[in-house]
Amino acid sequence: MYTIEMAYARMRELQDLANRSRAHQPSASRRAEKKHAAKKR
């Protein structure tokens, strides 16, 4: 059985991984900034 708690724990896990990889890869944040800039136009 897959519970909300399990899904939430997994989501937090992925979020932590994403935050960690973002901190170690400045190029990833640069890509994100370009994407946001393109949306504004």
Short mmCIF file of N, CA, C and O in Angstrom, two decimals:
data_model
loop_
_atom_site.label_atom_id
_atom_site.label_comp_id
_atom_site.label_asym_id
_atom_site.label_seq_id
_atom_site.Cartn_x
_atom_site.Cartn_y
_atom_site.Cartn_z
N MET A 1 0.85 -1.21 0.00
CA MET A 1 0.00 0.00 0.00
C MET A 1 0.88 1.26 0.00
O MET A 1 1.87 1.32 0.74
N TYR A 2 0.51 2.21 -0.83
CA TYR A 2 1.28 3.44 -0.95
C TYR A 2 0.51 4.57 -0.27
O TYR A 2 -0.57 4.94 -0.72
N THR A 3 1.05 5.07 0.83
CA THR A 3 0.32 6.07 1.61
C THR A 3 0.77 7.49 1.29
O THR A 3 1.82 7.71 0.67
N ILE A 4 -0.03 8.44 1.74
CA ILE A 4 0.31 9.85 1.58
C ILE A 4 1.64 10.15 2.26
O ILE A 4 2.46 10.90 1.75
N GLU A 5 1.84 9.53 3.44
CA GLU A 5 3.08 9.74 4.18
C GLU A 5 4.29 9.30 3.37
O GLU A 5 5.32 9.97 3.34
N MET A 6 4.17 8.15 2.70
CA MET A 6 5.27 7.64 1.88
C MET A 6 5.54 8.59 0.71
O MET A 6 6.69 8.89 0.38
N ALA A 7 4.47 9.05 0.09
CA ALA A 7 4.61 9.97 -1.04
C ALA A 7 5.27 11.27 -0.58
O ALA A 7 6.14 11.82 -1.26
N TYR A 8 4.86 11.76 0.60
CA TYR A 8 5.41 13.00 1.12
C TYR A 8 6.89 12.84 1.44
O TYR A 8 7.70 13.72 1.11
N ALA A 9 7.25 11.69 2.06
CA ALA A 9 8.66 11.43 2.38
C ALA A 9 9.50 11.39 1.12
O ALA A 9 10.60 11.94 1.06
N ARG A 10 8.97 10.75 0.07
CA ARG A 10 9.69 10.65 -1.20
C ARG A 10 9.85 12.03 -1.82
O ARG A 10 10.92 12.37 -2.36
N MET A 11 8.81 12.85 -1.73
CA MET A 11 8.86 14.20 -2.29
C MET A 11 9.94 15.02 -1.59
O MET A 11 10.72 15.71 -2.23
N ARG A 12 9.99 14.91 -0.25
CA ARG A 12 11.00 15.64 0.50
C ARG A 12 12.40 15.17 0.12
O ARG A 12 13.33 15.97 -0.01
N GLU A 13 12.55 13.84 -0.08
CA GLU A 13 13.83 13.26 -0.48
C GLU A 13 14.30 13.87 -1.80
O GLU A 13 15.43 14.31 -1.94
N LEU A 14 13.39 13.90 -2.78
CA LEU A 14 13.72 14.43 -4.09
C LEU A 14 14.04 15.92 -4.01
O LEU A 14 14.93 16.41 -4.70
N GLN A 15 13.30 16.63 -3.15
CA GLN A 15 13.54 18.05 -3.00
C GLN A 15 14.93 18.31 -2.42
O GLN A 15 15.64 19.19 -2.87
N ASP A 16 15.30 17.50 -1.41
CA ASP A 16 16.63 17.63 -0.81
C ASP A 16 17.71 17.37 -1.85
O ASP A 16 18.71 18.09 -1.93
N LEU A 17 17.53 16.32 -2.65
CA LEU A 17 18.49 15.99 -3.70
C LEU A 17 18.60 17.14 -4.70
O LEU A 17 19.70 17.51 -5.11
N ALA A 18 17.46 17.69 -5.08
CA ALA A 18 17.44 18.79 -6.05
C ALA A 18 18.17 20.00 -5.49
O ALA A 18 18.96 20.63 -6.18
N ASN A 19 17.92 20.31 -4.22
CA ASN A 19 18.58 21.46 -3.60
C ASN A 19 20.08 21.24 -3.52
O ASN A 19 20.86 22.16 -3.75
N ARG A 20 20.48 20.02 -3.20
CA ARG A 20 21.91 19.70 -3.09
C ARG A 20 22.59 19.82 -4.45
O ARG A 20 23.65 20.41 -4.58
N SER A 21 21.96 19.25 -5.49
CA SER A 21 22.57 19.28 -6.82
C SER A 21 22.60 20.71 -7.35
O SER A 21 23.52 21.10 -8.04
N ARG A 22 21.59 21.51 -7.01
CA ARG A 22 21.55 22.90 -7.46
C ARG A 22 22.69 23.67 -6.83
O ARG A 22 23.32 24.51 -7.48
N ALA A 23 23.00 23.37 -5.57
CA ALA A 23 24.09 24.07 -4.87
C ALA A 23 25.44 23.74 -5.50
O ALA A 23 26.33 24.58 -5.53
N HIS A 24 25.57 22.50 -6.01
CA HIS A 24 26.85 22.06 -6.56
C HIS A 24 27.01 22.35 -8.04
O HIS A 24 28.09 22.24 -8.58
N GLN A 25 25.90 22.71 -8.72
CA GLN A 25 25.98 22.95 -10.16
C GLN A 25 25.46 24.35 -10.50
O GLN A 25 24.27 24.54 -10.74
N PRO A 26 26.31 25.35 -10.51
CA PRO A 26 25.88 26.72 -10.83
C PRO A 26 25.27 26.83 -12.22
O PRO A 26 24.42 27.68 -12.47
N SER A 27 25.68 25.94 -13.16
CA SER A 27 25.15 26.01 -14.52
C SER A 27 23.66 25.69 -14.54
O SER A 27 22.92 26.21 -15.36
N ALA A 28 23.20 24.85 -13.60
CA ALA A 28 21.78 24.50 -13.53
C ALA A 28 20.96 25.73 -13.17
O ALA A 28 19.90 25.96 -13.74
N SER A 29 21.45 26.55 -12.23
CA SER A 29 20.70 27.74 -11.84
C SER A 29 20.73 28.77 -12.97
O SER A 29 19.78 29.52 -13.17
N ARG A 30 21.83 28.83 -13.72
CA ARG A 30 21.89 29.75 -14.86
C ARG A 30 20.85 29.38 -15.90
O ARG A 30 20.20 30.25 -16.48
N ARG A 31 20.68 28.06 -16.16
CA ARG A 31 19.65 27.60 -17.10
C ARG A 31 18.27 28.03 -16.62
O ARG A 31 17.45 28.48 -17.40
N ALA A 32 18.01 27.90 -15.32
CA ALA A 32 16.71 28.25 -14.75
C ALA A 32 16.45 29.75 -14.92
O ALA A 32 15.34 30.16 -15.25
N GLU A 33 17.50 30.56 -14.71
CA GLU A 33 17.33 32.00 -14.85
C GLU A 33 16.99 32.37 -16.30
O GLU A 33 16.16 33.23 -16.55
N LYS A 34 17.64 31.72 -17.26
CA LYS A 34 17.35 31.99 -18.67
C LYS A 34 15.90 31.66 -18.98
O LYS A 34 15.24 32.39 -19.71
N LYS A 35 15.42 30.53 -18.42
CA LYS A 35 14.05 30.11 -18.67
C LYS A 35 13.07 31.17 -18.15
O LYS A 35 12.12 31.53 -18.80
N HIS A 36 13.34 31.68 -16.94
CA HIS A 36 12.47 32.70 -16.34
C HIS A 36 12.52 33.98 -17.15
O HIS A 36 11.50 34.65 -17.34
N ALA A 37 13.70 34.34 -17.64
CA ALA A 37 13.84 35.56 -18.41
C ALA A 37 13.05 35.46 -19.72
O ALA A 37 12.43 36.42 -20.15
N ALA A 38 13.06 34.28 -20.33
CA ALA A 38 12.34 34.09 -21.58
C ALA A 38 10.84 34.20 -21.36
O ALA A 38 10.12 34.72 -22.20
N LYS A 39 10.35 33.74 -20.20
CA LYS A 39 8.92 33.82 -19.90
C LYS A 39 8.44 35.24 -19.77
O LYS A 39 7.33 35.58 -20.13
N LYS A 40 9.31 36.12 -19.23
CA LYS A 40 8.91 37.49 -18.98
C LYS A 40 8.62 38.26 -20.28
O LYS A 40 7.79 39.15 -20.32
N ARG A 41 9.33 37.91 -21.35
CA ARG A 41 9.19 38.67 -22.59
C ARG A 41 7.85 38.41 -23.27
O ARG A 41 7.37 37.32 -23.32
#
